[in-house]
Amino acid sequence: MLPDSGSIEHCTMSSEILGTNKAFSVYLPYGHEDGGQRYPVLYALHPAGGIHETWIKLGQLPQVADDAIRSGMAAPMIIVMPDASGMGEHHLGKRLGFFSVPGWDYEAYFHKELLPLIDATYRTAPDRKQRAILGASMGGEAAVAYAQKHPDLYGAACALSGLVGRPEQSRMAETDKDYAASLIANDPTARVKNGGPEDVEKWKRVRWYADCGDNDYFYEGNIEFFLAMKGKGIPLSYRMRSGAHDWHYWITGLAPVLHFVSVAFGGRAPAQVRPEREEKG
């Protein structure tokens, strides 16, 4: 590990909304512990079958973030990796996903408990322009849907191989009807198509990014999402590279995402914290 590398924390919080403990991991950029600065924050949502550590173990997120920050391609940022795994050995059972299902209000947990905890615990810049969200596959749909529902909370939203346009293509949806219903109810493409003028104006405040491989089984849905956004005049930075629905594609697409959200953050050095705020710690 290089001396100017970021660090990783693995944490657990008690959720009153879910009635259980939920794990999450956090990447802290080099210098975070030195104090005196606040950092933008990126939420990175995992694909189905993943857990809060998956972006670290399979997605090489700490290494990619360190390299992007060192090179100046990305601004120093805090990256939060929540857990939306399902039950069972392979994390694909009940309670899977970032959307709420009967008896499991995950979205309320995410926005009413996790986000406030992160802003209270770490040196974040708690402003929508300094908050972004990223997801791969299942997490990609959720990242876009969260920003559509809460444009007041996110300045940028990015999907890598997102399950958009045709969410019924999810293999897990065949066996879990609640999960399937949650995917369909939150489809970002349908929301864009059905959005009114006021919705469109709010969505234009968010920077949107989507990247899906030409050999990905979700590529048609991603193209439909791009066309829906274009049809409503909502800017979307769309990428289609050579590749499939796998971690190689997502790893190679991560650094451009970090650059994209850094532009959304404003490309400025982290703001200094006032001394009196620092003393209250």
JSON list of C-alpha atoms in Angstrom, two decimals, residues 29-152:
[
{"chain": "A", "resi": 29, "resn": "PRO", "atom": "CA", "xyz": [-9.50, 9.46, 1.18]},
{"chain": "A", "resi": 30, "resn": "TYR", "atom": "CA", "xyz": [-5.95, 10.07, 2.32]},
{"chain": "A", "resi": 31, "resn": "GLY", "atom": "CA", "xyz": [-5.90, 12.99, 4.76]},
{"chain": "A", "resi": 32, "resn": "HIS", "atom": "CA", "xyz": [-9.44, 12.54, 6.06]},
{"chain": "A", "resi": 33, "resn": "GLU", "atom": "CA", "xyz": [-8.27, 12.03, 9.62]},
{"chain": "A", "resi": 34, "resn": "ASP", "atom": "CA", "xyz": [-6.12, 15.16, 9.57]},
{"chain": "A", "resi": 35, "resn": "GLY", "atom": "CA", "xyz": [-9.16, 17.37, 10.11]},
{"chain": "A", "resi": 36, "resn": "GLY", "atom": "CA", "xyz": [-10.01, 20.78, 8.74]},
{"chain": "A", "resi": 37, "resn": "GLN", "atom": "CA", "xyz": [-11.65, 19.60, 5.53]},
{"chain": "A", "resi": 38, "resn": "ARG", "atom": "CA", "xyz": [-15.02, 18.39, 4.37]},
{"chain": "A", "resi": 39, "resn": "TYR", "atom": "CA", "xyz": [-15.33, 16.03, 1.44]},
{"chain": "A", "resi": 40, "resn": "PRO", "atom": "CA", "xyz": [-17.95, 15.21, -1.17]},
{"chain": "A", "resi": 41, "resn": "VAL", "atom": "CA", "xyz": [-19.52, 11.79, -0.77]},
{"chain": "A", "resi": 42, "resn": "LEU", "atom": "CA", "xyz": [-20.36, 9.09, -3.29]},
{"chain": "A", "resi": 43, "resn": "TYR", "atom": "CA", "xyz": [-22.71, 6.20, -2.46]},
{"chain": "A", "resi": 44, "resn": "ALA", "atom": "CA", "xyz": [-21.74, 3.02, -4.35]},
{"chain": "A", "resi": 45, "resn": "LEU", "atom": "CA", "xyz": [-24.52, 0.42, -4.62]},
{"chain": "A", "resi": 46, "resn": "HIS", "atom": "CA", "xyz": [-23.64, -3.22, -5.29]},
{"chain": "A", "resi": 47, "resn": "PRO", "atom": "CA", "xyz": [-25.24, -5.64, -7.78]},
{"chain": "A", "resi": 48, "resn": "ALA", "atom": "CA", "xyz": [-27.53, -8.51, -6.78]},
{"chain": "A", "resi": 49, "resn": "GLY", "atom": "CA", "xyz": [-25.62, -11.20, -4.93]},
{"chain": "A", "resi": 50, "resn": "GLY", "atom": "CA", "xyz": [-23.28, -8.62, -3.45]},
{"chain": "A", "resi": 51, "resn": "ILE", "atom": "CA", "xyz": [-22.84, -7.18, 0.01]},
{"chain": "A", "resi": 52, "resn": "HIS", "atom": "CA", "xyz": [-21.33, -3.98, 1.39]},
{"chain": "A", "resi": 53, "resn": "GLU", "atom": "CA", "xyz": [-17.79, -5.33, 0.83]},
{"chain": "A", "resi": 54, "resn": "THR", "atom": "CA", "xyz": [-18.30, -6.40, -2.77]},
{"chain": "A", "resi": 55, "resn": "TRP", "atom": "CA", "xyz": [-17.11, -3.15, -4.34]},
{"chain": "A", "resi": 56, "resn": "ILE", "atom": "CA", "xyz": [-13.92, -3.63, -2.31]},
{"chain": "A", "resi": 57, "resn": "LYS", "atom": "CA", "xyz": [-13.29, -7.33, -2.86]},
{"chain": "A", "resi": 58, "resn": "LEU", "atom": "CA", "xyz": [-14.45, -7.64, -6.48]},
{"chain": "A", "resi": 59, "resn": "GLY", "atom": "CA", "xyz": [-14.67, -4.06, -7.73]},
{"chain": "A", "resi": 60, "resn": "GLN", "atom": "CA", "xyz": [-11.16, -2.90, -6.70]},
{"chain": "A", "resi": 61, "resn": "LEU", "atom": "CA", "xyz": [-12.75, 0.36, -5.56]},
{"chain": "A", "resi": 62, "resn": "PRO", "atom": "CA", "xyz": [-10.04, 1.45, -3.09]},
{"chain": "A", "resi": 63, "resn": "GLN", "atom": "CA", "xyz": [-7.26, 0.97, -5.65]},
{"chain": "A", "resi": 64, "resn": "VAL", "atom": "CA", "xyz": [-9.18, 2.69, -8.45]},
{"chain": "A", "resi": 65, "resn": "ALA", "atom": "CA", "xyz": [-10.14, 5.59, -6.20]},
{"chain": "A", "resi": 66, "resn": "ASP", "atom": "CA", "xyz": [-6.57, 6.02, -4.91]},
{"chain": "A", "resi": 67, "resn": "ASP", "atom": "CA", "xyz": [-5.16, 6.05, -8.45]},
{"chain": "A", "resi": 68, "resn": "ALA", "atom": "CA", "xyz": [-7.82, 8.47, -9.74]},
{"chain": "A", "resi": 69, "resn": "ILE", "atom": "CA", "xyz": [-7.30, 10.87, -6.83]},
{"chain": "A", "resi": 70, "resn": "ARG", "atom": "CA", "xyz": [-3.48, 10.73, -7.06]},
{"chain": "A", "resi": 71, "resn": "SER", "atom": "CA", "xyz": [-3.56, 11.47, -10.78]},
{"chain": "A", "resi": 72, "resn": "GLY", "atom": "CA", "xyz": [-5.96, 14.39, -10.35]},
{"chain": "A", "resi": 73, "resn": "MET", "atom": "CA", "xyz": [-8.62, 12.61, -12.38]},
{"chain": "A", "resi": 74, "resn": "ALA", "atom": "CA", "xyz": [-10.94, 12.61, -9.36]},
{"chain": "A", "resi": 75, "resn": "ALA", "atom": "CA", "xyz": [-11.42, 14.83, -6.36]},
{"chain": "A", "resi": 76, "resn": "PRO", "atom": "CA", "xyz": [-10.73, 13.36, -2.92]},
{"chain": "A", "resi": 77, "resn": "MET", "atom": "CA", "xyz": [-14.05, 11.95, -1.79]},
{"chain": "A", "resi": 78, "resn": "ILE", "atom": "CA", "xyz": [-15.69, 9.71, 0.78]},
{"chain": "A", "resi": 79, "resn": "ILE", "atom": "CA", "xyz": [-17.29, 6.61, -0.75]},
{"chain": "A", "resi": 80, "resn": "VAL", "atom": "CA", "xyz": [-20.02, 4.80, 1.18]},
{"chain": "A", "resi": 81, "resn": "MET", "atom": "CA", "xyz": [-20.90, 1.21, 0.29]},
{"chain": "A", "resi": 82, "resn": "PRO", "atom": "CA", "xyz": [-24.27, 0.17, 1.79]},
{"chain": "A", "resi": 83, "resn": "ASP", "atom": "CA", "xyz": [-25.57, -3.38, 2.09]},
{"chain": "A", "resi": 84, "resn": "ALA", "atom": "CA", "xyz": [-28.79, -4.45, 0.37]},
{"chain": "A", "resi": 85, "resn": "SER", "atom": "CA", "xyz": [-28.07, -8.17, 0.26]},
{"chain": "A", "resi": 86, "resn": "GLY", "atom": "CA", "xyz": [-30.79, -10.76, 0.38]},
{"chain": "A", "resi": 87, "resn": "MET", "atom": "CA", "xyz": [-31.08, -13.58, 2.87]},
{"chain": "A", "resi": 88, "resn": "GLY", "atom": "CA", "xyz": [-29.38, -16.92, 2.38]},
{"chain": "A", "resi": 89, "resn": "GLU", "atom": "CA", "xyz": [-25.92, -18.22, 1.57]},
{"chain": "A", "resi": 90, "resn": "HIS", "atom": "CA", "xyz": [-25.66, -16.42, -1.78]},
{"chain": "A", "resi": 91, "resn": "HIS", "atom": "CA", "xyz": [-27.40, -13.20, -0.63]},
{"chain": "A", "resi": 92, "resn": "LEU", "atom": "CA", "xyz": [-30.18, -13.61, -3.20]},
{"chain": "A", "resi": 93, "resn": "GLY", "atom": "CA", "xyz": [-33.11, -14.47, -0.95]},
{"chain": "A", "resi": 94, "resn": "LYS", "atom": "CA", "xyz": [-35.82, -12.38, 0.68]},
{"chain": "A", "resi": 95, "resn": "ARG", "atom": "CA", "xyz": [-35.13, -8.71, 1.43]},
{"chain": "A", "resi": 96, "resn": "LEU", "atom": "CA", "xyz": [-32.90, -8.43, -1.63]},
{"chain": "A", "resi": 97, "resn": "GLY", "atom": "CA", "xyz": [-32.46, -5.01, -3.16]},
{"chain": "A", "resi": 98, "resn": "PHE", "atom": "CA", "xyz": [-32.37, -1.27, -2.54]},
{"chain": "A", "resi": 99, "resn": "PHE", "atom": "CA", "xyz": [-36.13, -0.82, -2.95]},
{"chain": "A", "resi": 100, "resn": "SER", "atom": "CA", "xyz": [-38.76, -1.28, -0.28]},
{"chain": "A", "resi": 101, "resn": "VAL", "atom": "CA", "xyz": [-40.85, -4.46, -0.23]},
{"chain": "A", "resi": 102, "resn": "PRO", "atom": "CA", "xyz": [-43.65, -5.48, 2.17]},
{"chain": "A", "resi": 103, "resn": "GLY", "atom": "CA", "xyz": [-42.26, -5.61, 5.70]},
{"chain": "A", "resi": 104, "resn": "TRP", "atom": "CA", "xyz": [-38.86, -4.21, 4.69]},
{"chain": "A", "resi": 105, "resn": "ASP", "atom": "CA", "xyz": [-38.74, -0.43, 4.10]},
{"chain": "A", "resi": 106, "resn": "TYR", "atom": "CA", "xyz": [-35.17, -0.26, 2.84]},
{"chain": "A", "resi": 107, "resn": "GLU", "atom": "CA", "xyz": [-35.54, 3.11, 1.13]},
{"chain": "A", "resi": 108, "resn": "ALA", "atom": "CA", "xyz": [-36.68, 4.76, 4.35]},
{"chain": "A", "resi": 109, "resn": "TYR", "atom": "CA", "xyz": [-33.69, 3.22, 6.14]},
{"chain": "A", "resi": 110, "resn": "PHE", "atom": "CA", "xyz": [-31.32, 4.49, 3.45]},
{"chain": "A", "resi": 111, "resn": "HIS", "atom": "CA", "xyz": [-32.53, 8.08, 3.35]},
{"chain": "A", "resi": 112, "resn": "LYS", "atom": "CA", "xyz": [-33.75, 8.60, 6.92]},
{"chain": "A", "resi": 113, "resn": "GLU", "atom": "CA", "xyz": [-31.09, 6.69, 8.85]},
{"chain": "A", "resi": 114, "resn": "LEU", "atom": "CA", "xyz": [-28.00, 5.90, 6.78]},
{"chain": "A", "resi": 115, "resn": "LEU", "atom": "CA", "xyz": [-27.50, 9.26, 5.05]},
{"chain": "A", "resi": 116, "resn": "PRO", "atom": "CA", "xyz": [-27.90, 11.31, 8.26]},
{"chain": "A", "resi": 117, "resn": "LEU", "atom": "CA", "xyz": [-25.54, 8.94, 10.09]},
{"chain": "A", "resi": 118, "resn": "ILE", "atom": "CA", "xyz": [-22.86, 9.35, 7.41]},
{"chain": "A", "resi": 119, "resn": "ASP", "atom": "CA", "xyz": [-23.13, 13.14, 7.47]},
{"chain": "A", "resi": 120, "resn": "ALA", "atom": "CA", "xyz": [-22.97, 13.15, 11.28]},
{"chain": "A", "resi": 121, "resn": "THR", "atom": "CA", "xyz": [-20.03, 10.73, 11.53]},
{"chain": "A", "resi": 122, "resn": "TYR", "atom": "CA", "xyz": [-17.68, 11.70, 8.70]},
{"chain": "A", "resi": 123, "resn": "ARG", "atom": "CA", "xyz": [-16.34, 14.94, 7.29]},
{"chain": "A", "resi": 124, "resn": "THR", "atom": "CA", "xyz": [-18.87, 15.15, 4.48]},
{"chain": "A", "resi": 125, "resn": "ALA", "atom": "CA", "xyz": [-20.07, 18.29, 2.75]},
{"chain": "A", "resi": 126, "resn": "PRO", "atom": "CA", "xyz": [-23.81, 17.77, 3.38]},
{"chain": "A", "resi": 127, "resn": "ASP", "atom": "CA", "xyz": [-25.11, 19.42, 0.23]},
{"chain": "A", "resi": 128, "resn": "ARG", "atom": "CA", "xyz": [-26.80, 17.87, -2.82]},
{"chain": "A", "resi": 129, "resn": "LYS", "atom": "CA", "xyz": [-24.10, 19.21, -5.13]},
{"chain": "A", "resi": 130, "resn": "GLN", "atom": "CA", "xyz": [-21.52, 17.39, -3.03]},
{"chain": "A", "resi": 131, "resn": "ARG", "atom": "CA", "xyz": [-23.43, 14.09, -2.92]},
{"chain": "A", "resi": 132, "resn": "ALA", "atom": "CA", "xyz": [-23.57, 11.54, -5.76]},
{"chain": "A", "resi": 133, "resn": "ILE", "atom": "CA", "xyz": [-24.74, 7.99, -6.21]},
{"chain": "A", "resi": 134, "resn": "LEU", "atom": "CA", "xyz": [-23.41, 5.09, -8.29]},
{"chain": "A", "resi": 135, "resn": "GLY", "atom": "CA", "xyz": [-24.60, 1.55, -8.83]},
{"chain": "A", "resi": 136, "resn": "ALA", "atom": "CA", "xyz": [-23.90, -1.55, -10.90]},
{"chain": "A", "resi": 137, "resn": "SER", "atom": "CA", "xyz": [-26.67, -3.78, -12.31]},
{"chain": "A", "resi": 138, "resn": "MET", "atom": "CA", "xyz": [-29.38, -3.92, -9.62]},
{"chain": "A", "resi": 139, "resn": "GLY", "atom": "CA", "xyz": [-27.57, -1.09, -7.87]},
{"chain": "A", "resi": 140, "resn": "GLY", "atom": "CA", "xyz": [-27.52, 0.88, -11.11]},
{"chain": "A", "resi": 141, "resn": "GLU", "atom": "CA", "xyz": [-31.30, 0.92, -11.30]},
{"chain": "A", "resi": 142, "resn": "ALA", "atom": "CA", "xyz": [-31.50, 1.99, -7.67]},
{"chain": "A", "resi": 143, "resn": "ALA", "atom": "CA", "xyz": [-28.92, 4.75, -8.12]},
{"chain": "A", "resi": 144, "resn": "VAL", "atom": "CA", "xyz": [-30.93, 6.32, -10.93]},
{"chain": "A", "resi": 145, "resn": "ALA", "atom": "CA", "xyz": [-34.29, 5.76, -9.23]},
{"chain": "A", "resi": 146, "resn": "TYR", "atom": "CA", "xyz": [-33.08, 7.26, -5.94]},
{"chain": "A", "resi": 147, "resn": "ALA", "atom": "CA", "xyz": [-31.89, 10.40, -7.72]},
{"chain": "A", "resi": 148, "resn": "GLN", "atom": "CA", "xyz": [-35.16, 10.63, -9.66]},
{"chain": "A", "resi": 149, "resn": "LYS", "atom": "CA", "xyz": [-37.14, 10.43, -6.43]},
{"chain": "A", "resi": 150, "resn": "HIS", "atom": "CA", "xyz": [-34.79, 12.73, -4.50]},
{"chain": "A", "resi": 151, "resn": "PRO", "atom": "CA", "xyz": [-33.22, 15.25, -6.89]},
{"chain": "A", "resi": 152, "resn": "ASP", "atom": "CA", "xyz": [-32.88, 17.51, -3.86]}
]
